[in-house]
Amino acid sequence: MTREVRPEDVKAWLSDGDEIAFFDVREAGQFGEGHPFFAIPLPYSVFESRLGDLAPNRGVRMVLMDGGDGVAGLAAKRAVACGYADVAVMKGGARAWAKAGYTLYQGVNLPSKTFGEILEIERHTPRKSAEEVAAMSRDGTDHVIVDGRPYAEYEKFNIPGGICCPNGELALRIGEIAPDPKTTIVVNCAGRTRSILGAQTLIDFGVPNPVYALENGTQGWFLAGMHPENGADRRYPEAPADAAKRAALREKSRRRAEATGVTFISADDVQAWWDDTKRTTYVFDVRTEEEYDPDRVVGVRHAPGGQLVQATDQWVGVKGARIVL
């Protein structure tokens, strides 16, 4: 069943505590020009192919938004044909949202990027400018540049001398990259969010080294007039081979997770959540691609840890859903 709802209704639903899938069905360029903060991009051109991943529970409350041109109505018909039972179209689209007095935000991955900005402010994440990092390299200062992006991004261009170690792997592998606690660690990404997230992850994990985020990532490097390195193949090292060291890292990770409110559940619990048709449950494998490929589990989607935190809306389409990693 499809119905029309007002922007005011959608605004209230986004804060009522119940699950909601709020999809913007415009194409990527239109979405980037301005959209509600919690809208999930799901262009009509790929609507059916991605809908099941973003909204796995066909009973979820769903709202579709367009540019006021009727595309959301077309998408609603496809959603109903795919078995979704509670589908609404926001009347008037993005223009109606703005007319109701609500903000349309530019850019992509806004919730994740905003999280990074809040994290930097709240935790006072230390940073170094591109000029400062370049000076460290010139002066021979004991430091290592760790690129927190996936290898496919890293190999296109990187900060000279940087080593690829995606953020999701940092806590596990940083001891192999910088075994001397006096070595300064600088974490970079393409822009700034993953630099902040990676650096603060290491700081919160209790790494003894001085740790900094590269201010504005490779963009900051370009803006400072410096050239990147292209085609580098320095990759993250293997996880610690020593069993005792691995066990200590696991225990430290669990203590850190529990201290911040993360809970741990059994495989039976996961199956029960999957079987619960009243709630949405996502299960993500956050390992590297090399680990995931030969050892994947049916029904579990691959979402590398650092990327999942950086761009949650690419994997999670339902606000208020349960997420298992």
mmCIF file of C-alpha atoms in Angstrom:
data_model
loop_
_atom_site.group_PDB
_atom_site.id
_atom_site.type_symbol
_atom_site.label_atom_id
_atom_site.label_comp_id
_atom_site.label_asym_id
_atom_site.label_seq_id
_atom_site.Cartn_x
_atom_site.Cartn_y
_atom_site.Cartn_z
ATOM 1 C CA MET A 1 0.000 0.000 0.000
ATOM 2 C CA THR A 2 1.318 3.453 -0.963
ATOM 3 C CA ARG A 3 0.237 6.755 0.526
ATOM 4 C CA GLU A 4 1.396 10.388 0.509
ATOM 5 C CA VAL A 5 2.784 11.998 3.644
ATOM 6 C CA ARG A 6 3.833 15.548 4.500
ATOM 7 C CA PRO A 7 7.430 16.596 5.203
ATOM 8 C CA GLU A 8 6.315 17.432 8.741
ATOM 9 C CA ASP A 9 5.235 13.814 9.229
ATOM 10 C CA VAL A 10 8.557 12.492 7.964
ATOM 11 C CA LYS A 11 10.489 14.891 10.191
ATOM 12 C CA ALA A 12 8.581 13.598 13.225
ATOM 13 C CA TRP A 13 9.029 9.949 12.218
ATOM 14 C CA LEU A 14 12.792 10.367 12.004
ATOM 15 C CA SER A 15 12.840 11.067 15.747
ATOM 16 C CA ASP A 16 10.085 8.811 17.096
ATOM 17 C CA GLY A 17 12.384 5.874 17.881
ATOM 18 C CA ASP A 18 10.777 3.412 15.467
ATOM 19 C CA GLU A 19 12.544 2.059 12.409
ATOM 20 C CA ILE A 20 12.296 4.085 9.212
ATOM 21 C CA ALA A 21 13.825 3.736 5.749
ATOM 22 C CA PHE A 22 13.925 7.249 4.264
ATOM 23 C CA PHE A 23 15.183 6.965 0.693
ATOM 24 C CA ASP A 24 16.041 9.785 -1.716
ATOM 25 C CA VAL A 25 15.423 8.279 -5.163
ATOM 26 C CA ARG A 26 17.005 11.116 -7.133
ATOM 27 C CA GLU A 27 20.271 10.512 -8.946
ATOM 28 C CA ALA A 28 23.632 11.075 -7.264
ATOM 29 C CA GLY A 29 24.240 14.602 -8.547
ATOM 30 C CA GLN A 30 20.816 15.788 -7.432
ATOM 31 C CA PHE A 31 21.233 14.150 -4.034
ATOM 32 C CA GLY A 32 24.614 15.829 -3.515
ATOM 33 C CA GLU A 33 23.180 19.259 -4.253
ATOM 34 C CA GLY A 34 20.850 19.097 -1.265
ATOM 35 C CA HIS A 35 18.982 16.487 0.790
ATOM 36 C CA PRO A 36 17.621 15.938 4.318
ATOM 37 C CA PHE A 37 20.318 14.959 6.794
ATOM 38 C CA PHE A 38 19.095 11.393 7.385
ATOM 39 C CA ALA A 39 17.966 10.662 3.813
ATOM 40 C CA ILE A 40 19.635 7.583 2.323
ATOM 41 C CA PRO A 41 20.680 7.821 -1.345
ATOM 42 C CA LEU A 42 18.953 5.141 -3.443
ATOM 43 C CA PRO A 43 18.739 6.414 -7.047
ATOM 44 C CA TYR A 44 15.821 5.181 -9.116
ATOM 45 C CA SER A 45 18.302 3.924 -11.729
ATOM 46 C CA VAL A 46 19.489 1.252 -9.252
ATOM 47 C CA PHE A 47 16.432 1.166 -6.990
ATOM 48 C CA GLU A 48 15.436 -2.471 -7.306
ATOM 49 C CA SER A 49 18.985 -3.833 -7.391
ATOM 50 C CA ARG A 50 19.964 -2.176 -4.068
ATOM 51 C CA LEU A 51 16.658 -2.041 -2.200
ATOM 52 C CA GLY A 52 16.958 -5.489 -0.646
ATOM 53 C CA ASP A 53 20.412 -4.778 0.761
ATOM 54 C CA LEU A 54 19.480 -1.402 2.221
ATOM 55 C CA ALA A 55 16.074 -2.490 3.534
ATOM 56 C CA PRO A 56 16.193 -6.260 4.140
ATOM 57 C CA ASN A 57 12.954 -6.336 6.171
ATOM 58 C CA ARG A 58 10.005 -5.962 3.808
ATOM 59 C CA GLY A 59 7.752 -4.833 6.637
ATOM 60 C CA VAL A 60 9.797 -1.729 7.419
ATOM 61 C CA ARG A 61 8.186 1.717 7.347
ATOM 62 C CA MET A 62 9.489 3.274 4.133
ATOM 63 C CA VAL A 63 9.343 6.855 2.834
ATOM 64 C CA LEU A 64 10.488 7.778 -0.671
ATOM 65 C CA MET A 65 11.489 11.300 -1.707
ATOM 66 C CA ASP A 66 12.176 12.780 -5.143
ATOM 67 C CA GLY A 67 12.491 16.222 -6.685
ATOM 68 C CA GLY A 68 8.742 16.686 -6.886
ATOM 69 C CA ASP A 69 8.675 15.095 -10.355
ATOM 70 C CA GLY A 70 6.820 11.852 -9.676
ATOM 71 C CA VAL A 71 9.828 9.527 -9.640
ATOM 72 C CA ALA A 72 9.150 8.560 -6.011
ATOM 73 C CA GLY A 73 5.719 7.329 -7.066
ATOM 74 C CA LEU A 74 7.305 5.088 -9.690
ATOM 75 C CA ALA A 75 9.771 3.789 -7.115
ATOM 76 C CA ALA A 76 6.922 3.148 -4.678
ATOM 77 C CA LYS A 77 5.194 0.902 -7.211
ATOM 78 C CA ARG A 78 8.408 -1.077 -7.649
ATOM 79 C CA ALA A 79 8.850 -1.370 -3.867
ATOM 80 C CA VAL A 80 5.312 -2.716 -3.472
ATOM 81 C CA ALA A 81 5.907 -5.160 -6.337
ATOM 82 C CA CYS A 82 9.006 -6.353 -4.462
ATOM 83 C CA GLY A 83 6.891 -7.149 -1.419
ATOM 84 C CA TYR A 84 7.271 -4.072 0.788
ATOM 85 C CA ALA A 85 4.087 -3.508 2.756
ATOM 86 C CA ASP A 86 4.403 0.000 4.253
ATOM 87 C CA VAL A 87 5.506 2.445 1.553
ATOM 88 C CA ALA A 88 4.854 6.201 1.525
ATOM 89 C CA VAL A 89 5.825 9.037 -0.823
ATOM 90 C CA MET A 90 6.777 12.411 0.641
ATOM 91 C CA LYS A 91 4.519 14.920 -1.051
ATOM 92 C CA GLY A 92 6.337 17.651 -2.968
ATOM 93 C CA GLY A 93 9.781 16.099 -2.690
ATOM 94 C CA ALA A 94 12.925 17.989 -1.701
ATOM 95 C CA ARG A 95 11.426 21.398 -2.447
ATOM 96 C CA ALA A 96 8.559 20.723 -0.052
ATOM 97 C CA TRP A 97 11.086 19.750 2.648
ATOM 98 C CA ALA A 98 12.812 23.118 2.241
ATOM 99 C CA LYS A 99 9.494 24.981 2.053
ATOM 100 C CA ALA A 100 8.501 23.427 5.380
ATOM 101 C CA GLY A 101 11.541 25.153 6.906
ATOM 102 C CA TYR A 102 13.881 22.177 7.035
ATOM 103 C CA THR A 103 17.483 22.198 5.828
ATOM 104 C CA LEU A 104 18.744 20.547 2.658
ATOM 105 C CA TYR A 105 22.400 19.590 3.166
ATOM 106 C CA GLN A 106 24.982 19.376 0.397
ATOM 107 C CA GLY A 107 27.485 16.548 0.029
ATOM 108 C CA VAL A 108 27.434 12.831 0.742
ATOM 109 C CA ASN A 109 27.811 10.537 3.783
ATOM 110 C CA LEU A 110 26.703 13.364 6.058
ATOM 111 C CA PRO A 111 25.946 11.389 9.240
ATOM 112 C CA SER A 112 29.344 9.695 9.156
ATOM 113 C CA LYS A 113 31.241 12.882 8.312
ATOM 114 C CA THR A 114 29.397 14.806 11.003
ATOM 115 C CA PHE A 115 30.347 12.081 13.479
ATOM 116 C CA GLY A 116 33.990 12.650 12.562
ATOM 117 C CA GLU A 117 33.715 16.399 13.080
ATOM 118 C CA ILE A 118 32.000 15.969 16.457
ATOM 119 C CA LEU A 119 34.629 13.415 17.459
ATOM 120 C CA GLU A 120 37.454 15.846 16.683
ATOM 121 C CA ILE A 121 35.801 18.606 18.712
ATOM 122 C CA GLU A 122 34.879 16.406 21.680
ATOM 123 C CA ARG A 123 38.193 14.519 21.885
ATOM 124 C CA HIS A 124 40.490 17.312 20.655
ATOM 125 C CA THR A 125 42.054 14.932 18.145
ATOM 126 C CA PRO A 126 45.591 16.217 17.465
ATOM 127 C CA ARG A 127 46.481 17.019 13.885
ATOM 128 C CA LYS A 128 49.384 18.080 11.748
ATOM 129 C CA SER A 129 49.258 20.124 8.577
ATOM 130 C CA ALA A 130 50.647 18.943 5.260
ATOM 131 C CA GLU A 131 53.556 21.383 5.660
ATOM 132 C CA GLU A 132 54.403 19.970 9.095
ATOM 133 C CA VAL A 133 54.372 16.390 7.842
ATOM 134 C CA ALA A 134 56.524 17.317 4.851
ATOM 135 C CA ALA A 135 58.996 18.989 7.216
ATOM 136 C CA MET A 136 59.158 15.820 9.326
ATOM 137 C CA SER A 137 60.119 13.858 6.215
ATOM 138 C CA ARG A 138 62.759 16.412 5.207
ATOM 139 C CA ASP A 139 64.245 16.584 8.698
ATOM 140 C CA GLY A 140 64.397 12.831 9.182
ATOM 141 C CA THR A 141 62.035 12.887 12.170
ATOM 142 C CA ASP A 142 61.131 9.384 13.328
ATOM 143 C CA HIS A 143 57.608 9.041 11.977
ATOM 144 C CA VAL A 144 55.372 6.849 9.861
ATOM 145 C CA ILE A 145 52.510 7.914 7.603
ATOM 146 C CA VAL A 146 49.617 5.467 7.688
ATOM 147 C CA ASP A 147 47.008 5.735 4.929
ATOM 148 C CA GLY A 148 43.642 4.687 6.396
ATOM 149 C CA ARG A 149 41.946 4.133 3.019
ATOM 150 C CA PRO A 150 41.370 0.784 1.271
ATOM 151 C CA TYR A 151 44.187 -0.380 -1.000
ATOM 152 C CA ALA A 152 42.218 0.368 -4.201
ATOM 153 C CA GLU A 153 42.139 4.053 -3.217
ATOM 154 C CA TYR A 154 45.660 4.116 -1.889
ATOM 155 C CA GLU A 155 47.354 2.713 -5.010
ATOM 156 C CA LYS A 156 45.949 5.553 -7.166
ATOM 157 C CA PHE A 157 47.725 8.239 -5.155
ATOM 158 C CA ASN A 158 49.043 8.655 -1.633
ATOM 159 C CA ILE A 159 51.175 10.867 0.577
ATOM 160 C CA PRO A 160 54.828 10.059 -0.290
ATOM 161 C CA GLY A 161 56.127 7.313 1.954
ATOM 162 C CA GLY A 162 52.713 6.383 3.299
ATOM 163 C CA ILE A 163 51.779 2.776 4.122
ATOM 164 C CA CYS A 164 48.289 1.495 3.342
ATOM 165 C CA CYS A 165 46.488 0.229 6.456
ATOM 166 C CA PRO A 166 42.702 0.703 6.323
ATOM 167 C CA ASN A 167 41.235 2.176 9.503
ATOM 168 C CA GLY A 168 39.434 -1.027 10.409
ATOM 169 C CA GLU A 169 42.821 -2.778 10.659
ATOM 170 C CA LEU A 170 44.780 -0.088 12.485
ATOM 171 C CA ALA A 171 44.449 -1.291 16.068
ATOM 172 C CA LEU A 172 45.397 -4.843 15.056
ATOM 173 C CA ARG A 173 48.402 -4.015 12.896
ATOM 174 C CA ILE A 174 49.844 -0.716 14.142
ATOM 175 C CA GLY A 175 52.304 -2.494 16.462
ATOM 176 C CA GLU A 176 53.877 -4.142 13.419
ATOM 177 C CA ILE A 177 54.014 -0.826 11.533
ATOM 178 C CA ALA A 178 55.419 1.263 14.384
ATOM 179 C CA PRO A 179 56.957 -1.069 16.989
ATOM 180 C CA ASP A 180 58.936 1.765 18.610
ATOM 181 C CA PRO A 181 56.638 3.790 20.920
ATOM 182 C CA LYS A 182 58.689 6.902 20.174
ATOM 183 C CA THR A 183 57.737 6.818 16.468
ATOM 184 C CA THR A 184 55.199 9.488 15.580
ATOM 185 C CA ILE A 185 52.173 8.141 13.704
ATOM 186 C CA VAL A 186 50.327 10.327 11.182
ATOM 187 C CA VAL A 187 47.049 8.952 9.804
ATOM 188 C CA ASN A 188 45.784 10.292 6.489
ATOM 189 C CA CYS A 189 42.829 9.738 4.168
ATOM 190 C CA ALA A 190 41.491 11.458 1.051
ATOM 191 C CA GLY A 191 39.769 14.305 2.889
ATOM 192 C CA ARG A 192 39.594 14.532 6.664
ATOM 193 C CA THR A 193 37.005 12.212 8.231
ATOM 194 C CA ARG A 194 38.949 8.955 8.064
ATOM 195 C CA SER A 195 42.119 10.773 9.200
ATOM 196 C CA ILE A 196 40.275 11.852 12.344
ATOM 197 C CA LEU A 197 38.608 8.487 12.910
ATOM 198 C CA GLY A 198 41.823 6.540 12.410
ATOM 199 C CA ALA A 199 43.933 8.752 14.654
ATOM 200 C CA GLN A 200 41.357 8.844 17.433
ATOM 201 C CA THR A 201 40.881 5.079 17.224
ATOM 202 C CA LEU A 202 44.575 4.570 17.957
ATOM 203 C CA ILE A 203 44.548 7.153 20.752
ATOM 204 C CA ASP A 204 41.480 5.631 22.402
ATOM 205 C CA PHE A 205 42.991 2.169 22.015
ATOM 206 C CA GLY A 206 45.913 3.318 24.136
ATOM 207 C CA VAL A 207 48.695 3.206 21.547
ATOM 208 C CA PRO A 208 51.758 4.690 23.323
ATOM 209 C CA ASN A 209 53.053 6.558 20.265
ATOM 210 C CA PRO A 210 52.340 10.203 19.505
ATOM 211 C CA VAL A 211 49.403 10.044 17.041
ATOM 212 C CA TYR A 212 48.106 12.758 14.706
ATOM 213 C CA ALA A 213 45.551 13.132 11.934
ATOM 214 C CA LEU A 214 46.800 14.707 8.716
ATOM 215 C CA GLU A 215 44.735 17.865 8.455
ATOM 216 C CA ASN A 216 42.444 17.592 5.404
ATOM 217 C CA GLY A 217 44.171 14.423 4.192
ATOM 218 C CA THR A 218 45.476 14.238 0.644
ATOM 219 C CA GLN A 219 43.307 17.251 -0.241
ATOM 220 C CA GLY A 220 45.321 19.284 2.234
ATOM 221 C CA TRP A 221 48.491 17.931 0.639
ATOM 222 C CA PHE A 222 47.321 19.087 -2.806
ATOM 223 C CA LEU A 223 46.188 22.483 -1.473
ATOM 224 C CA ALA A 224 49.638 23.002 0.023
ATOM 225 C CA GLY A 225 51.066 22.641 -3.500
ATOM 226 C CA MET A 226 52.767 19.327 -2.890
ATOM 227 C CA HIS A 227 52.741 16.301 -5.160
ATOM 228 C CA PRO A 228 51.419 12.842 -4.270
ATOM 229 C CA GLU A 229 53.025 9.500 -4.904
ATOM 230 C CA ASN A 230 51.349 7.319 -7.536
ATOM 231 C CA GLY A 231 51.224 3.545 -7.829
ATOM 232 C CA ALA A 232 52.741 2.736 -4.440
ATOM 233 C CA ASP A 233 52.273 -0.843 -3.216
ATOM 234 C CA ARG A 234 53.187 -0.632 0.470
ATOM 235 C CA ARG A 235 50.469 -2.564 2.274
ATOM 236 C CA TYR A 236 49.515 -3.281 5.855
ATOM 237 C CA PRO A 237 51.620 -6.039 7.421
ATOM 238 C CA GLU A 238 50.322 -9.380 8.571
ATOM 239 C CA ALA A 239 48.599 -9.483 11.950
ATOM 240 C CA PRO A 240 50.917 -10.258 14.886
ATOM 241 C CA ALA A 241 52.135 -13.837 14.617
ATOM 242 C CA ASP A 242 52.648 -14.179 18.353
ATOM 243 C CA ALA A 243 49.592 -15.877 19.901
ATOM 244 C CA ALA A 244 49.999 -14.090 23.232
ATOM 245 C CA LYS A 245 50.153 -10.719 21.503
ATOM 246 C CA ARG A 246 46.996 -11.481 19.517
ATOM 247 C CA ALA A 247 45.193 -12.605 22.659
ATOM 248 C CA ALA A 248 46.187 -9.392 24.443
ATOM 249 C CA LEU A 249 44.892 -7.298 21.542
ATOM 250 C CA ARG A 250 41.584 -9.206 21.540
ATOM 251 C CA GLU A 251 41.145 -8.667 25.261
ATOM 252 C CA LYS A 252 42.030 -4.985 24.981
ATOM 253 C CA SER A 253 39.566 -4.573 22.102
ATOM 254 C CA ARG A 254 36.781 -6.234 24.063
ATOM 255 C CA ARG A 255 37.391 -4.057 27.132
ATOM 256 C CA ARG A 256 37.345 -0.948 24.974
ATOM 257 C CA ALA A 257 34.129 -2.023 23.235
ATOM 258 C CA GLU A 258 32.343 -2.874 26.469
ATOM 259 C CA ALA A 259 33.397 0.444 28.014
ATOM 260 C CA THR A 260 31.677 2.301 25.184
ATOM 261 C CA GLY A 261 28.445 0.318 25.319
ATOM 262 C CA VAL A 262 29.021 -2.317 22.640
ATOM 263 C CA THR A 263 27.365 -5.636 23.475
ATOM 264 C CA PHE A 264 28.397 -9.133 22.437
ATOM 265 C CA ILE A 265 25.899 -11.755 21.256
ATOM 266 C CA SER A 266 25.997 -15.392 20.178
ATOM 267 C CA ALA A 267 25.343 -16.895 16.767
ATOM 268 C CA ASP A 268 22.009 -18.165 18.111
ATOM 269 C CA ASP A 269 21.073 -14.598 19.067
ATOM 270 C CA VAL A 270 21.920 -13.416 15.563
ATOM 271 C CA GLN A 271 19.721 -16.090 14.027
ATOM 272 C CA ALA A 272 16.856 -15.111 16.333
ATOM 273 C CA TRP A 273 17.213 -11.480 15.289
ATOM 274 C CA TRP A 274 17.262 -12.506 11.642
ATOM 275 C CA ASP A 275 14.073 -14.483 12.167
ATOM 276 C CA ASP A 276 12.311 -11.527 13.831
ATOM 277 C CA THR A 277 10.139 -10.009 11.088
ATOM 278 C CA LYS A 278 9.272 -6.975 13.232
ATOM 279 C CA ARG A 279 12.807 -5.578 13.239
ATOM 280 C CA THR A 280 15.615 -4.951 10.746
ATOM 281 C CA THR A 281 18.949 -6.637 11.437
ATOM 282 C CA TYR A 282 22.117 -6.093 9.415
ATOM 283 C CA VAL A 283 25.064 -8.463 9.758
ATOM 284 C CA PHE A 284 28.347 -7.164 8.325
ATOM 285 C CA ASP A 285 31.734 -8.826 7.922
ATOM 286 C CA VAL A 286 34.213 -6.026 8.625
ATOM 287 C CA ARG A 287 37.405 -7.877 7.708
ATOM 288 C CA THR A 288 39.655 -7.072 4.774
ATOM 289 C CA GLU A 289 38.642 -8.341 1.352
ATOM 290 C CA GLU A 290 41.455 -10.902 1.409
ATOM 291 C CA GLU A 291 40.110 -12.406 4.638
ATOM 292 C CA TYR A 292 36.459 -12.200 3.600
ATOM 293 C CA ASP A 293 36.638 -13.760 0.124
ATOM 294 C CA PRO A 294 37.640 -17.343 1.034
ATOM 295 C CA ASP A 295 35.644 -17.425 4.260
ATOM 296 C CA ARG A 296 32.339 -15.666 3.617
ATOM 297 C CA VAL A 297 29.063 -16.567 5.329
ATOM 298 C CA VAL A 298 25.780 -16.697 3.401
ATOM 299 C CA GLY A 299 23.610 -13.679 4.172
ATOM 300 C CA VAL A 300 26.442 -11.634 5.670
ATOM 301 C CA ARG A 301 27.502 -8.589 3.644
ATOM 302 C CA HIS A 302 31.088 -7.408 3.331
ATOM 303 C CA ALA A 303 31.592 -3.926 4.787
ATOM 304 C CA PRO A 304 35.268 -3.213 5.599
ATOM 305 C CA GLY A 305 35.350 -1.678 9.066
ATOM 306 C CA GLY A 306 36.935 1.658 8.255
ATOM 307 C CA GLN A 307 34.663 2.197 5.267
ATOM 308 C CA LEU A 308 31.520 1.243 7.175
ATOM 309 C CA VAL A 309 32.144 3.950 9.757
ATOM 310 C CA GLN A 310 33.054 6.459 7.026
ATOM 311 C CA ALA A 311 29.972 5.854 4.860
ATOM 312 C CA THR A 312 27.313 4.123 6.948
ATOM 313 C CA ASP A 313 24.511 5.153 4.577
ATOM 314 C CA GLN A 314 26.002 3.007 1.812
ATOM 315 C CA TRP A 315 25.222 -0.133 3.827
ATOM 316 C CA VAL A 316 22.548 0.807 6.369
ATOM 317 C CA GLY A 317 19.250 2.070 4.951
ATOM 318 C CA VAL A 318 17.070 1.822 8.045
ATOM 319 C CA LYS A 319 17.399 4.297 10.910
ATOM 320 C CA GLY A 320 16.938 2.507 14.231
ATOM 321 C CA ALA A 321 17.928 -0.936 12.915
ATOM 322 C CA ARG A 322 20.089 -3.476 14.731
ATOM 323 C CA ILE A 323 23.651 -3.882 13.449
ATOM 324 C CA VAL A 324 25.852 -6.910 14.089
ATOM 325 C CA LEU A 325 29.548 -6.862 13.135
#
